[in-house]
Amino acid sequence: MSVRIGFIGVGGMAKYHIQTLKGIENANIVSVYDVNLEAAVQAAESVGASVKDSADELLDSAAIDAVFICTPQFARGELEETAARRGIHMFVEKPLGLDMNIVQKKAQIIHDSGVINASGYCLRYLDTVRKAKAYLQGRSIHMVQANRYGTNHPAKWWRTLEQSGGHLVDAVTHQVDMIRFVAGEFREVYAKFGRTNIQFQYPDATIYDAGSISFSMDSGAVGSITESCISPYHADAEVKIFGRDFFVHLSNNGTTLSIMDEEQKITETSEIDFYQEQNKTFVNAVASGVQDQILCSFAEGVKTLAVSLAANQSEEEQKKIVL
Ligand SMILES: NC(=O)c1ccc[n+]([C@@H]2O[C@H](COP(=O)([O-])OP(=O)(O)OC[C@H]3O[C@@H](n4cnc5c(N)ncnc54)[C@H](O)[C@@H]3O)[C@@H](O)[C@H]2O)c1
């Protein structure tokens, strides 16, 4: 079955999706909508799709089977609810929103509709990450340490706390999700964020430029995440998992896996294009009508969002948040 796809929001991330979907045989991008008409026309021309006048017009179940929702997280409105009610399958970029009540209601509507759904936690599709998950099954983890340092997104919405949620909610969410995927659920979160440097780059910025998050997990393990979006001289994204008889290190954003224990000391680098793998899995799920192979459903993405929003709440209320 050829899957007819519509795109809502065709900025930087959507361009990656469009590029990878071009290489997927049964994916057919047929329509595009963006508030920026020029961006919509450019994206549509690159794949021979039509430009729609509104998101509502694009969400026509007679014309598309699936929609990629790639607007920023503050600009999703009721897109997911509309798609679900019209029986349109959906891929929704992470993070899934900025308000847990709203996002949980969306998850319920999507669940009740029975449409195929995915959220953009693409790093789950790395073979290295899956191998780490398999290795950690049944092992006793006592500590997790993660970090993400780098630079920020150029868009104004990104540096506006109310619109992006900040670096943790928007970008470090990938590391939060990786921890959940390979090591289990978060239980408590205590966060401290700072804002001492970003105003030198962007005087209008309201996001934090660094964060330090302490947490405990359902297993009893404890851990921490440190992050900065003002670090041009040192970029990194990694998750380290410690046990008394092993050490697992997912470095280079999860693309490199090292495992150390009494029997082995291995390091592997993934050759997989995780966006391609993620999008192929979604398109095949829509074509077959089976959700099973999708590694991060909308509901799973909601659980990851809950951790980073709890960290923001912890900073605001200056207290530990229990998930
Ligand atoms: N999975 C990943 O690795 C990854 C990487 C980057 C970004 N993202 C996510 O993708 C989303 C988009 O990020 P981006 O980098 O493409 O941002 P961007 O600013 O480059 O593009 C956003 C696009 O959405 C359009 N838009 C804004 N409001 C709209 C609305 N109401 N209706 C239709 N179009 C609208 C804008 O005109 C723009 O073209 C964000 O949620 C971001 O967190 C995910």
Coordinates of C-alpha atoms and ligand atoms in Angstrom, one line a residue:
M1 CA 0.0 0.0 0.0
S2 CA 1.3 3.5 -0.9
V3 CA 0.9 5.7 2.2
R4 CA -0.4 9.2 1.3
I5 CA 1.2 11.7 3.8
G6 CA 0.5 15.3 4.6
F7 CA 2.9 17.6 6.5
I8 CA 1.9 20.4 8.9
G9 CA 4.9 22.6 9.6
V10 CA 7.8 22.3 7.2
G11 CA 10.7 23.9 9.0
G12 CA 14.1 22.5 9.8
M13 CA 13.0 19.1 11.2
A14 CA 10.3 18.5 8.6
K15 CA 13.0 18.9 5.9
Y16 CA 14.9 15.9 7.3
H17 CA 11.7 13.9 7.4
I18 CA 10.9 14.8 3.8
Q19 CA 14.4 13.9 2.7
T20 CA 14.2 10.4 4.4
L21 CA 10.6 9.8 3.2
K22 CA 11.8 10.3 -0.4
G23 CA 13.9 7.2 0.1
I24 CA 11.0 5.1 1.4
E25 CA 9.3 3.3 -1.4
N26 CA 5.7 3.2 -0.2
A27 CA 5.8 6.8 1.2
N28 CA 4.1 9.5 -0.9
I29 CA 4.0 13.1 0.4
V30 CA 0.9 14.6 -1.2
S31 CA 0.2 17.8 0.7
V32 CA 1.8 20.4 2.9
Y33 CA 0.7 23.3 5.1
D34 CA 2.8 25.9 6.9
V35 CA 1.9 29.3 8.2
N36 CA 4.9 30.4 6.2
L37 CA 3.6 30.1 2.7
E38 CA 7.0 30.4 1.1
A39 CA 8.3 27.4 3.2
A40 CA 5.2 25.4 2.3
V41 CA 5.6 26.1 -1.5
Q42 CA 9.3 25.2 -1.4
A43 CA 8.7 21.9 0.5
A44 CA 5.7 21.0 -1.7
E45 CA 7.7 21.7 -4.9
S46 CA 10.6 19.4 -3.7
V47 CA 8.2 16.4 -3.7
G48 CA 5.4 17.4 -6.1
A49 CA 2.9 17.8 -3.3
S50 CA 0.0 20.4 -3.2
V51 CA 0.0 23.3 -0.7
K52 CA -3.1 23.6 1.5
D53 CA -4.6 26.8 2.8
S54 CA -5.1 25.5 6.4
A55 CA -4.3 22.6 8.7
D56 CA -8.0 21.8 8.7
E57 CA -8.0 21.5 4.9
L58 CA -4.9 19.3 4.9
L59 CA -6.5 16.9 7.5
D60 CA -8.9 15.4 5.0
S61 CA -9.1 11.6 5.4
A62 CA -10.1 11.2 1.8
A63 CA -6.8 12.7 0.7
I64 CA -4.2 11.5 3.2
D65 CA -3.7 8.4 5.2
A66 CA -1.1 9.9 7.7
V67 CA 0.1 13.3 8.9
F68 CA 3.5 14.4 10.1
I69 CA 2.9 17.1 12.7
C70 CA 6.2 19.1 12.8
T71 CA 5.1 22.5 14.1
P72 CA 6.9 23.7 17.3
Q73 CA 5.4 22.3 20.5
F74 CA 3.5 25.6 21.3
A75 CA 1.8 25.5 17.9
R76 CA 0.0 22.2 17.9
G77 CA -3.5 23.4 18.9
E78 CA -6.0 20.5 18.4
L79 CA -4.2 19.0 15.4
E80 CA -3.8 15.6 17.0
E81 CA -7.4 15.4 18.2
T82 CA -8.7 16.4 14.7
A83 CA -6.5 13.9 13.0
A84 CA -7.5 11.1 15.4
R85 CA -11.2 11.9 15.1
R86 CA -10.9 11.8 11.3
G87 CA -9.1 8.4 11.4
I88 CA -5.8 9.9 10.1
H89 CA -2.6 8.1 11.4
M90 CA 0.0 10.5 12.9
F91 CA 3.6 11.0 13.5
V92 CA 4.1 13.9 16.0
E93 CA 7.4 15.5 16.7
K94 CA 8.8 15.5 20.2
P95 CA 8.3 17.1 22.6
L96 CA 4.5 16.5 22.5
G97 CA 3.5 19.7 24.2
L98 CA 4.0 21.9 27.2
D99 CA 1.1 21.1 29.4
M100 CA 0.5 17.6 30.8
N101 CA -3.3 17.9 31.1
I102 CA -3.6 18.8 27.5
V103 CA -1.2 16.2 26.2
Q104 CA -2.8 13.4 28.3
K105 CA -6.2 14.3 26.9
K106 CA -4.7 14.1 23.4
A107 CA -3.2 10.7 24.2
Q108 CA -6.6 9.4 25.3
I109 CA -8.3 10.6 22.2
I110 CA -5.6 9.1 20.0
H111 CA -5.8 5.8 21.9
D112 CA -9.6 5.7 21.6
S113 CA -9.5 6.4 17.9
G114 CA -7.2 3.4 17.2
V115 CA -5.0 5.3 14.7
I116 CA -1.4 4.4 14.3
N117 CA 0.7 6.9 16.2
A118 CA 4.3 7.7 16.8
S119 CA 6.3 10.4 18.6
G120 CA 9.7 11.5 17.3
Y121 CA 12.1 9.9 19.8
C122 CA 14.2 8.8 17.0
L123 CA 17.3 7.6 19.0
R124 CA 15.3 4.5 20.1
Y125 CA 15.8 3.2 16.6
L126 CA 19.6 3.0 16.9
D127 CA 20.8 -0.6 17.0
T128 CA 23.3 0.5 19.7
V129 CA 20.5 1.8 21.9
R130 CA 18.4 -1.3 21.4
K131 CA 21.4 -3.5 22.2
A132 CA 22.0 -1.5 25.4
K133 CA 18.4 -2.0 26.4
A134 CA 18.6 -5.8 25.8
Y135 CA 21.9 -6.0 27.8
L136 CA 20.4 -4.2 30.7
Q137 CA 17.3 -6.4 31.0
G138 CA 17.4 -8.1 34.4
R139 CA 20.6 -6.3 35.5
S140 CA 20.7 -4.2 38.6
I141 CA 21.4 -0.6 37.9
H142 CA 22.4 1.6 40.8
M143 CA 23.3 4.9 39.0
V144 CA 22.6 6.8 35.7
Q145 CA 24.5 9.8 34.6
A146 CA 23.6 11.8 31.4
N147 CA 24.5 15.0 29.8
R148 CA 23.9 17.1 26.8
Y149 CA 26.0 20.2 25.9
G150 CA 25.9 22.2 22.7
T151 CA 24.4 25.2 21.0
N152 CA 20.9 26.4 20.6
H153 CA 18.2 26.5 17.9
P154 CA 18.1 29.8 15.9
A155 CA 14.4 30.3 16.1
K156 CA 12.9 32.9 18.5
W157 CA 10.3 30.4 19.7
W158 CA 13.1 28.1 20.9
R159 CA 14.6 30.7 23.3
T160 CA 11.2 31.6 24.7
L161 CA 10.5 29.5 27.7
E162 CA 6.7 29.5 27.3
Q163 CA 7.0 28.3 23.7
S164 CA 9.8 25.7 23.8
G165 CA 9.9 24.7 27.4
G166 CA 13.7 25.2 27.3
H167 CA 16.7 23.0 26.3
L168 CA 15.7 20.2 28.7
V169 CA 12.1 19.9 27.4
D170 CA 13.1 20.4 23.7
A171 CA 16.4 18.7 23.2
V172 CA 17.7 16.9 26.3
T173 CA 14.4 15.1 26.1
H174 CA 16.2 12.7 23.8
Q175 CA 18.5 11.7 26.7
V176 CA 15.6 11.6 29.2
D177 CA 13.8 9.3 26.8
M178 CA 16.9 7.1 26.3
I179 CA 17.2 6.7 30.0
R180 CA 13.6 5.6 30.2
F181 CA 13.9 3.3 27.2
V182 CA 17.0 1.4 28.4
A183 CA 17.0 1.8 32.2
G184 CA 13.4 2.3 33.4
E185 CA 11.1 4.9 34.8
F186 CA 11.8 8.0 36.7
R187 CA 10.3 8.4 40.1
E188 CA 11.4 11.8 41.6
V189 CA 13.0 14.8 40.0
Y190 CA 14.8 17.8 41.6
A191 CA 16.2 20.4 39.3
K192 CA 18.2 23.6 39.4
F193 CA 18.5 25.8 36.3
G194 CA 20.5 28.9 35.6
R195 CA 20.4 31.8 33.1
T196 CA 23.7 33.6 33.3
N197 CA 25.1 33.5 29.7
I198 CA 22.3 33.3 27.1
Q199 CA 21.4 37.0 27.3
F200 CA 24.9 37.8 25.8
Q201 CA 23.8 35.9 22.7
Y202 CA 20.1 36.7 22.8
P203 CA 19.0 39.6 25.0
D204 CA 15.3 38.5 24.6
A205 CA 15.9 34.9 25.7
T206 CA 13.8 33.6 28.6
I207 CA 15.0 29.9 28.6
Y208 CA 17.6 28.7 31.1
D209 CA 21.1 28.2 29.6
A210 CA 22.2 25.4 32.0
G211 CA 20.6 22.8 34.2
S212 CA 21.4 20.2 36.8
I213 CA 18.8 17.6 37.4
S214 CA 18.9 14.9 40.2
F215 CA 16.5 12.0 40.0
S216 CA 15.6 8.7 41.5
M217 CA 14.0 5.8 39.5
D218 CA 11.4 3.2 40.3
S219 CA 14.2 0.6 40.6
G220 CA 15.8 2.6 43.4
A221 CA 18.7 3.7 41.2
V222 CA 19.7 7.4 41.4
G223 CA 21.1 9.7 38.8
S224 CA 21.8 13.1 37.3
I225 CA 21.6 15.0 34.1
T226 CA 23.6 18.1 33.4
E227 CA 22.9 20.3 30.3
S228 CA 23.8 23.5 28.6
C229 CA 22.7 25.1 25.4
I230 CA 25.5 27.7 25.5
S231 CA 28.5 25.5 24.9
P232 CA 30.1 26.1 21.5
Y233 CA 33.5 24.7 22.4
H234 CA 32.3 21.4 23.8
A235 CA 29.3 19.5 22.4
D236 CA 28.3 16.1 23.8
A237 CA 25.3 14.0 24.5
E238 CA 25.7 10.8 26.4
V239 CA 24.1 8.4 28.9
K240 CA 26.2 6.3 31.3
I241 CA 24.6 3.4 33.3
F242 CA 26.5 1.9 36.2
G243 CA 26.0 -1.5 37.9
R244 CA 28.3 -3.2 40.5
D245 CA 29.4 -5.7 37.8
F246 CA 29.0 -3.7 34.5
F247 CA 29.2 -0.3 32.8
V248 CA 27.2 0.8 29.8
H249 CA 28.1 4.0 27.9
L250 CA 25.9 5.4 25.1
S251 CA 28.0 8.2 23.7
N252 CA 27.8 10.5 20.6
N253 CA 24.0 10.8 21.1
G254 CA 23.7 7.1 21.5
T255 CA 25.4 6.2 18.2
T256 CA 28.4 4.6 20.1
L257 CA 27.9 1.9 22.6
S258 CA 30.5 0.6 25.0
I259 CA 29.8 -2.3 27.4
M260 CA 32.3 -3.4 30.1
D261 CA 31.9 -6.4 32.4
E262 CA 34.0 -9.3 33.5
E263 CA 33.6 -11.1 30.2
Q264 CA 33.8 -8.3 27.7
K265 CA 35.0 -4.8 26.8
I266 CA 33.3 -3.8 23.6
T267 CA 32.7 -0.6 21.7
E268 CA 30.4 -0.4 18.6
T269 CA 29.4 2.4 16.4
S270 CA 26.0 2.4 14.7
E271 CA 25.7 2.7 10.9
I272 CA 22.0 3.3 11.1
D273 CA 20.3 6.5 9.9
F274 CA 17.8 6.7 12.8
Y275 CA 15.5 9.1 11.1
Q276 CA 15.2 6.8 8.1
E277 CA 14.6 3.8 10.4
Q278 CA 12.0 5.6 12.4
N279 CA 10.1 6.9 9.4
K280 CA 10.2 3.5 7.6
T281 CA 8.8 1.9 10.7
F282 CA 6.0 4.4 10.9
V283 CA 5.1 4.1 7.2
N284 CA 5.1 0.3 7.3
A285 CA 2.9 0.4 10.4
V286 CA 0.4 2.6 8.6
A287 CA 0.5 0.4 5.6
S288 CA 0.0 -2.8 7.6
G289 CA -2.3 -1.3 10.2
V290 CA -0.1 -2.7 13.0
Q291 CA 1.3 -0.5 15.7
D292 CA 3.6 -3.1 17.3
Q293 CA 7.0 -2.1 15.6
I294 CA 6.7 1.6 16.6
L295 CA 9.2 2.1 19.4
C296 CA 7.7 5.3 20.7
S297 CA 4.0 5.8 20.6
F298 CA 2.3 9.1 21.5
A299 CA 1.5 7.7 24.9
E300 CA 5.2 6.8 25.5
G301 CA 6.3 10.2 24.4
V302 CA 3.9 11.7 27.0
K303 CA 5.8 9.8 29.8
T304 CA 9.1 11.3 28.6
L305 CA 7.6 14.8 28.5
A306 CA 6.3 14.3 32.1
V307 CA 9.9 14.0 33.4
S308 CA 11.2 17.2 31.8
L309 CA 8.1 19.2 32.7
A310 CA 8.5 17.9 36.3
A311 CA 12.1 19.3 36.2
N312 CA 10.8 22.8 35.2
Q313 CA 8.1 22.6 37.9
S314 CA 10.8 21.6 40.4
E315 CA 12.8 24.8 39.5
E316 CA 9.7 27.0 39.8
E317 CA 8.6 25.6 43.1
Q318 CA 12.1 24.9 44.5
K319 CA 11.1 21.4 45.6
K320 CA 11.3 17.7 44.6
I321 CA 8.6 16.6 42.3
V322 CA 7.3 13.0 42.5
L323 CA 6.1 11.6 39.2
Ligands
LIG1 N1 13.4 14.6 16.6 C1 14.3 15.4 16.5 O1 15.5 15.1 16.5 C2 14.0 16.9 16.3 C3 15.0 17.8 15.9 C4 14.7 19.1 15.7 C5 13.4 19.6 16.0 N2 12.5 18.7 16.5 C6 11.1 19.2 16.8 O2 10.4 19.5 15.6 C7 9.5 20.6 15.9 C8 9.8 21.7 14.9 O3 11.1 22.1 15.0 P1 12.0 22.8 13.8 O4 13.4 22.7 14.2 O5 11.5 22.2 12.5 O6 11.4 24.3 14.0 P2 11.5 25.4 12.8 O7 11.3 26.7 13.5 O8 12.6 25.2 11.9 O9 10.2 25.1 11.9 C9 8.9 25.2 12.4 C10 7.9 25.3 11.2 O10 6.6 25.3 11.7 C11 5.9 26.4 11.1 N3 4.7 26.7 12.0 C12 4.7 27.4 13.1 N4 3.5 27.5 13.6 C13 2.7 26.8 12.8 C14 1.3 26.5 12.7 N5 0.5 26.9 13.7 N6 0.8 25.8 11.7 C15 1.6 25.4 10.7 N7 2.9 25.7 10.6 C16 3.5 26.3 11.7 C17 6.9 27.5 11.0 O11 6.5 28.4 10.0 C18 8.1 26.7 10.5 O12 8.2 26.5 9.1 C19 9.8 21.0 17.3 O13 8.8 20.5 18.1 C20 11.1 20.5 17.6 O14 11.4 20.2 19.0 C21 12.8 17.4 16.6

